Short mmCIF file of N, CA, C and O in Angstrom, two decimals:
data_model
loop_
_atom_site.label_atom_id
_atom_site.label_comp_id
_atom_site.label_asym_id
_atom_site.label_seq_id
_atom_site.Cartn_x
_atom_site.Cartn_y
_atom_site.Cartn_z
N SER A 1 0.82 -1.20 0.00
CA SER A 1 0.00 0.00 0.00
C SER A 1 0.86 1.26 0.00
O SER A 1 0.35 2.35 0.01
N SER A 2 2.17 1.13 -0.01
CA SER A 2 3.06 2.28 -0.01
C SER A 2 2.78 3.18 -1.21
O SER A 2 2.88 2.75 -2.35
N GLY A 3 2.39 4.42 -0.96
CA GLY A 3 2.13 5.39 -2.02
C GLY A 3 0.90 5.09 -2.85
O GLY A 3 0.69 5.70 -3.89
N MET A 4 0.05 4.20 -2.40
CA MET A 4 -1.08 3.72 -3.20
C MET A 4 -1.99 4.84 -3.71
O MET A 4 -2.41 4.81 -4.87
N LEU A 5 -2.32 5.80 -2.88
CA LEU A 5 -3.22 6.88 -3.29
C LEU A 5 -2.50 8.23 -3.30
O LEU A 5 -3.12 9.28 -3.12
N TRP A 6 -1.21 8.20 -3.51
CA TRP A 6 -0.37 9.39 -3.53
C TRP A 6 -0.93 10.37 -4.57
O TRP A 6 -1.14 10.04 -5.72
N GLY A 7 -1.16 11.60 -4.14
CA GLY A 7 -1.59 12.65 -5.05
C GLY A 7 -3.03 12.56 -5.51
O GLY A 7 -3.44 13.32 -6.38
N ALA A 8 -3.81 11.65 -4.93
CA ALA A 8 -5.22 11.52 -5.32
C ALA A 8 -6.00 12.62 -4.60
O ALA A 8 -6.74 12.38 -3.65
N SER A 9 -5.83 13.84 -5.07
CA SER A 9 -6.34 15.02 -4.36
C SER A 9 -7.86 15.05 -4.24
O SER A 9 -8.38 15.69 -3.32
N ALA A 10 -8.59 14.40 -5.09
CA ALA A 10 -10.05 14.40 -5.02
C ALA A 10 -10.59 13.16 -4.29
O ALA A 10 -11.80 13.07 -4.07
N PHE A 11 -9.73 12.24 -3.89
CA PHE A 11 -10.17 10.99 -3.26
C PHE A 11 -10.73 11.25 -1.86
O PHE A 11 -10.08 11.84 -1.01
N ASN A 12 -11.96 10.78 -1.62
CA ASN A 12 -12.58 10.88 -0.30
C ASN A 12 -13.62 9.77 -0.14
O ASN A 12 -14.77 10.01 0.15
N GLN A 13 -13.20 8.54 -0.38
CA GLN A 13 -14.08 7.39 -0.28
C GLN A 13 -13.85 6.66 1.05
O GLN A 13 -12.74 6.67 1.57
N PRO A 14 -14.88 6.02 1.59
CA PRO A 14 -14.71 5.28 2.85
C PRO A 14 -13.83 4.04 2.65
O PRO A 14 -14.14 3.19 1.81
N ILE A 15 -12.75 3.97 3.41
CA ILE A 15 -11.85 2.81 3.34
C ILE A 15 -11.61 2.23 4.73
O ILE A 15 -10.77 1.36 4.91
N GLY A 16 -12.38 2.69 5.71
CA GLY A 16 -12.23 2.22 7.08
C GLY A 16 -12.51 0.74 7.25
O GLY A 16 -12.07 0.13 8.22
N GLY A 17 -13.22 0.13 6.31
CA GLY A 17 -13.54 -1.28 6.39
C GLY A 17 -12.48 -2.19 5.79
O GLY A 17 -12.61 -3.42 5.85
N TRP A 18 -11.44 -1.60 5.23
CA TRP A 18 -10.37 -2.42 4.65
C TRP A 18 -9.66 -3.21 5.75
O TRP A 18 -9.39 -2.69 6.84
N ALA A 19 -9.34 -4.46 5.49
CA ALA A 19 -8.60 -5.31 6.43
C ALA A 19 -7.11 -5.01 6.27
O ALA A 19 -6.50 -5.42 5.30
N VAL A 20 -6.56 -4.25 7.20
CA VAL A 20 -5.16 -3.82 7.09
C VAL A 20 -4.28 -4.38 8.21
O VAL A 20 -3.13 -3.97 8.34
N GLY A 21 -4.81 -5.29 8.97
CA GLY A 21 -4.08 -5.83 10.12
C GLY A 21 -2.72 -6.43 9.81
O GLY A 21 -1.85 -6.44 10.67
N ARG A 22 -2.52 -6.90 8.60
CA ARG A 22 -1.24 -7.53 8.24
C ARG A 22 -0.37 -6.64 7.36
O ARG A 22 0.72 -7.04 6.96
N VAL A 23 -0.85 -5.44 7.07
CA VAL A 23 -0.07 -4.51 6.24
C VAL A 23 1.10 -3.98 7.05
O VAL A 23 0.94 -3.55 8.19
N GLN A 24 2.28 -3.99 6.48
CA GLN A 24 3.47 -3.50 7.18
C GLN A 24 4.00 -2.19 6.62
O GLN A 24 4.87 -1.56 7.23
N ASN A 25 3.50 -1.74 5.48
CA ASN A 25 4.02 -0.50 4.90
C ASN A 25 2.88 0.39 4.39
O ASN A 25 2.28 0.11 3.36
N PHE A 26 2.61 1.44 5.15
CA PHE A 26 1.60 2.44 4.79
C PHE A 26 2.27 3.73 4.31
O PHE A 26 1.62 4.74 4.13
N GLN A 27 3.56 3.71 4.14
CA GLN A 27 4.33 4.91 3.83
C GLN A 27 3.73 5.67 2.64
O GLN A 27 3.51 5.10 1.57
N CYS A 28 3.44 6.94 2.84
CA CYS A 28 2.93 7.86 1.81
C CYS A 28 1.62 7.38 1.17
O CYS A 28 1.27 7.83 0.09
N MET A 29 0.88 6.52 1.83
CA MET A 29 -0.34 5.95 1.25
C MET A 29 -1.33 7.00 0.78
O MET A 29 -1.89 6.90 -0.30
N LEU A 30 -1.58 8.00 1.61
CA LEU A 30 -2.53 9.06 1.26
C LEU A 30 -1.83 10.41 1.18
O LEU A 30 -2.41 11.45 1.45
N TYR A 31 -0.60 10.40 0.79
CA TYR A 31 0.24 11.60 0.65
C TYR A 31 -0.40 12.52 -0.38
O TYR A 31 -0.69 12.13 -1.50
N TYR A 32 -0.67 13.74 0.02
CA TYR A 32 -1.32 14.75 -0.83
C TYR A 32 -2.73 14.39 -1.25
O TYR A 32 -3.24 14.91 -2.24
N ALA A 33 -3.40 13.51 -0.52
CA ALA A 33 -4.82 13.23 -0.77
C ALA A 33 -5.59 14.30 0.01
O ALA A 33 -6.19 14.05 1.05
N SER A 34 -5.53 15.51 -0.48
CA SER A 34 -5.97 16.69 0.26
C SER A 34 -7.46 16.73 0.59
O SER A 34 -7.86 17.44 1.51
N SER A 35 -8.30 15.99 -0.09
CA SER A 35 -9.74 15.97 0.19
C SER A 35 -10.13 14.83 1.12
O SER A 35 -11.27 14.78 1.59
N PHE A 36 -9.21 13.94 1.41
CA PHE A 36 -9.54 12.75 2.19
C PHE A 36 -9.86 13.09 3.64
O PHE A 36 -9.07 13.71 4.34
N ASP A 37 -11.06 12.67 4.09
CA ASP A 37 -11.49 12.87 5.48
C ASP A 37 -12.46 11.76 5.88
O ASP A 37 -13.62 12.00 6.14
N GLN A 38 -11.98 10.54 5.85
CA GLN A 38 -12.79 9.39 6.22
C GLN A 38 -12.25 8.75 7.49
O GLN A 38 -11.06 8.87 7.79
N ASP A 39 -13.13 8.08 8.21
CA ASP A 39 -12.77 7.47 9.49
C ASP A 39 -11.89 6.23 9.29
O ASP A 39 -12.28 5.28 8.63
N LEU A 40 -10.70 6.28 9.87
CA LEU A 40 -9.79 5.13 9.83
C LEU A 40 -9.65 4.49 11.22
O LEU A 40 -8.79 3.65 11.43
N ALA A 41 -10.52 4.91 12.15
CA ALA A 41 -10.47 4.38 13.51
C ALA A 41 -10.61 2.85 13.57
O ALA A 41 -9.96 2.21 14.40
N PRO A 42 -11.41 2.23 12.68
CA PRO A 42 -11.53 0.77 12.75
C PRO A 42 -10.26 0.02 12.36
O PRO A 42 -10.16 -1.19 12.61
N TRP A 43 -9.33 0.68 11.73
CA TRP A 43 -8.12 0.00 11.29
C TRP A 43 -7.29 -0.47 12.47
O TRP A 43 -7.11 0.23 13.46
N SER A 44 -6.75 -1.66 12.34
CA SER A 44 -5.86 -2.21 13.34
C SER A 44 -4.44 -2.12 12.78
O SER A 44 -3.97 -3.03 12.11
N VAL A 45 -3.80 -0.98 13.03
CA VAL A 45 -2.47 -0.72 12.48
C VAL A 45 -1.41 -1.15 13.49
O VAL A 45 -1.39 -0.68 14.62
N ASP A 46 -0.56 -2.05 13.07
CA ASP A 46 0.54 -2.53 13.91
C ASP A 46 1.46 -1.36 14.23
O ASP A 46 1.90 -0.66 13.32
N PRO A 47 1.76 -1.11 15.52
CA PRO A 47 2.65 -0.01 15.87
C PRO A 47 4.03 -0.10 15.22
O PRO A 47 4.72 0.90 15.09
N ALA A 48 4.41 -1.30 14.79
CA ALA A 48 5.71 -1.48 14.14
C ALA A 48 5.64 -1.24 12.63
O ALA A 48 6.66 -1.23 11.95
N ALA A 49 4.44 -1.04 12.10
CA ALA A 49 4.28 -0.83 10.65
C ALA A 49 4.90 0.50 10.24
O ALA A 49 4.93 1.45 11.01
N GLN A 50 5.36 0.57 9.01
CA GLN A 50 5.94 1.79 8.45
C GLN A 50 4.79 2.73 8.08
O GLN A 50 4.01 2.44 7.18
N THR A 51 4.67 3.84 8.81
CA THR A 51 3.57 4.78 8.58
C THR A 51 4.05 6.19 8.24
O THR A 51 3.25 7.10 8.16
N ILE A 52 5.35 6.35 8.04
CA ILE A 52 5.90 7.68 7.82
C ILE A 52 5.21 8.38 6.64
O ILE A 52 5.04 7.80 5.58
N TRP A 53 4.75 9.57 6.88
CA TRP A 53 4.11 10.45 5.90
C TRP A 53 2.86 9.84 5.26
O TRP A 53 2.45 10.21 4.18
N MET A 54 2.24 8.90 5.94
CA MET A 54 1.05 8.24 5.43
C MET A 54 -0.04 9.23 5.05
O MET A 54 -0.72 9.06 4.04
N LEU A 55 -0.24 10.25 5.87
CA LEU A 55 -1.30 11.24 5.64
C LEU A 55 -0.72 12.65 5.48
O LEU A 55 -1.39 13.63 5.75
N TYR A 56 0.50 12.74 5.01
CA TYR A 56 1.15 14.04 4.84
C TYR A 56 0.39 14.88 3.81
O TYR A 56 0.06 14.41 2.72
N GLU A 57 0.08 16.10 4.16
CA GLU A 57 -0.67 17.04 3.32
C GLU A 57 -2.07 16.56 2.96
O GLU A 57 -2.67 17.02 2.00
N ALA A 58 -2.60 15.64 3.74
CA ALA A 58 -4.02 15.26 3.62
C ALA A 58 -4.75 16.29 4.48
O ALA A 58 -5.18 16.02 5.58
N THR A 59 -4.84 17.50 3.97
CA THR A 59 -5.22 18.67 4.75
C THR A 59 -6.65 18.64 5.30
O THR A 59 -6.93 19.27 6.30
N ALA A 60 -7.56 17.92 4.68
CA ALA A 60 -8.93 17.84 5.18
C ALA A 60 -9.08 16.80 6.29
O ALA A 60 -10.07 16.81 7.03
N PHE A 61 -8.10 15.93 6.44
CA PHE A 61 -8.21 14.81 7.37
C PHE A 61 -8.21 15.28 8.82
O PHE A 61 -7.34 16.05 9.24
N GLN A 62 -9.19 14.79 9.59
CA GLN A 62 -9.28 15.10 11.01
C GLN A 62 -8.56 14.00 11.79
O GLN A 62 -8.90 12.83 11.66
N ARG A 63 -7.60 14.39 12.58
CA ARG A 63 -6.76 13.42 13.29
C ARG A 63 -7.54 12.49 14.20
O ARG A 63 -7.11 11.38 14.48
N ALA A 64 -8.72 12.89 14.63
CA ALA A 64 -9.55 12.03 15.47
C ALA A 64 -9.99 10.77 14.72
O ALA A 64 -10.36 9.77 15.34
N HIS A 65 -9.90 10.79 13.39
CA HIS A 65 -10.27 9.64 12.57
C HIS A 65 -9.20 8.55 12.59
O HIS A 65 -9.39 7.49 11.99
N ALA A 66 -8.07 8.80 13.22
CA ALA A 66 -6.98 7.81 13.28
C ALA A 66 -6.42 7.76 14.70
O ALA A 66 -5.28 8.15 14.94
N PRO A 67 -7.21 7.28 15.66
CA PRO A 67 -6.74 7.26 17.05
C PRO A 67 -5.52 6.37 17.28
O PRO A 67 -4.82 6.51 18.27
N TRP A 68 -5.24 5.46 16.36
CA TRP A 68 -4.08 4.57 16.46
C TRP A 68 -2.79 5.30 16.12
O TRP A 68 -1.70 4.79 16.38
N ALA A 69 -2.87 6.48 15.51
CA ALA A 69 -1.67 7.24 15.12
C ALA A 69 -1.06 7.89 16.36
O ALA A 69 -1.60 8.84 16.89
N LYS A 70 0.01 7.35 16.82
CA LYS A 70 0.67 7.82 18.04
C LYS A 70 1.86 8.69 17.72
O LYS A 70 2.45 8.59 16.65
N GLN A 71 2.20 9.56 18.65
CA GLN A 71 3.40 10.41 18.51
C GLN A 71 4.60 9.53 18.18
O GLN A 71 4.78 8.48 18.75
N GLY A 72 5.37 9.97 17.21
CA GLY A 72 6.56 9.23 16.83
C GLY A 72 6.36 8.34 15.60
O GLY A 72 7.31 7.89 15.00
N MET A 73 5.09 8.09 15.24
CA MET A 73 4.83 7.27 14.05
C MET A 73 5.02 8.09 12.77
O MET A 73 5.07 7.54 11.70
N GLU A 74 5.07 9.40 12.89
CA GLU A 74 5.27 10.34 11.77
C GLU A 74 4.25 10.15 10.66
O GLU A 74 4.54 10.31 9.48
N VAL A 75 2.99 9.86 11.05
CA VAL A 75 1.90 9.66 10.11
C VAL A 75 1.64 10.93 9.28
O VAL A 75 1.35 10.85 8.10
N TYR A 76 1.75 12.08 9.93
CA TYR A 76 1.40 13.34 9.28
C TYR A 76 2.61 14.10 8.76
O TYR A 76 2.47 15.19 8.24
N GLY A 77 3.78 13.57 8.91
CA GLY A 77 5.00 14.23 8.45
C GLY A 77 6.07 14.14 9.51
O GLY A 77 5.90 13.53 10.56
N PRO A 78 7.20 14.77 9.26
CA PRO A 78 8.34 14.70 10.19
C PRO A 78 7.99 15.22 11.58
O PRO A 78 7.37 16.26 11.71
N GLY A 79 8.36 14.47 12.57
CA GLY A 79 8.18 14.88 13.96
C GLY A 79 6.78 14.78 14.49
O GLY A 79 6.48 15.28 15.57
N THR A 80 5.87 14.14 13.77
CA THR A 80 4.48 14.05 14.24
C THR A 80 4.11 12.63 14.59
O THR A 80 4.74 11.70 14.21
#
């Protein structure tokens, strides 16, 4: 899923039901998906999974939709 929806600026479809429990690389998955604002709370993301910049510049995304995103995972960019 690394870079899967990179630059999909108009993408805003529900993907919270995707089975991602075994995914190890989310890097840049929704990078620059600026319209994306769907609930990802149901996702079971392994804390060891690569999530760097997964939602970088996904400017519409509300962080409450990803409660699994912890400090240090750098989901939203460097240092986040």
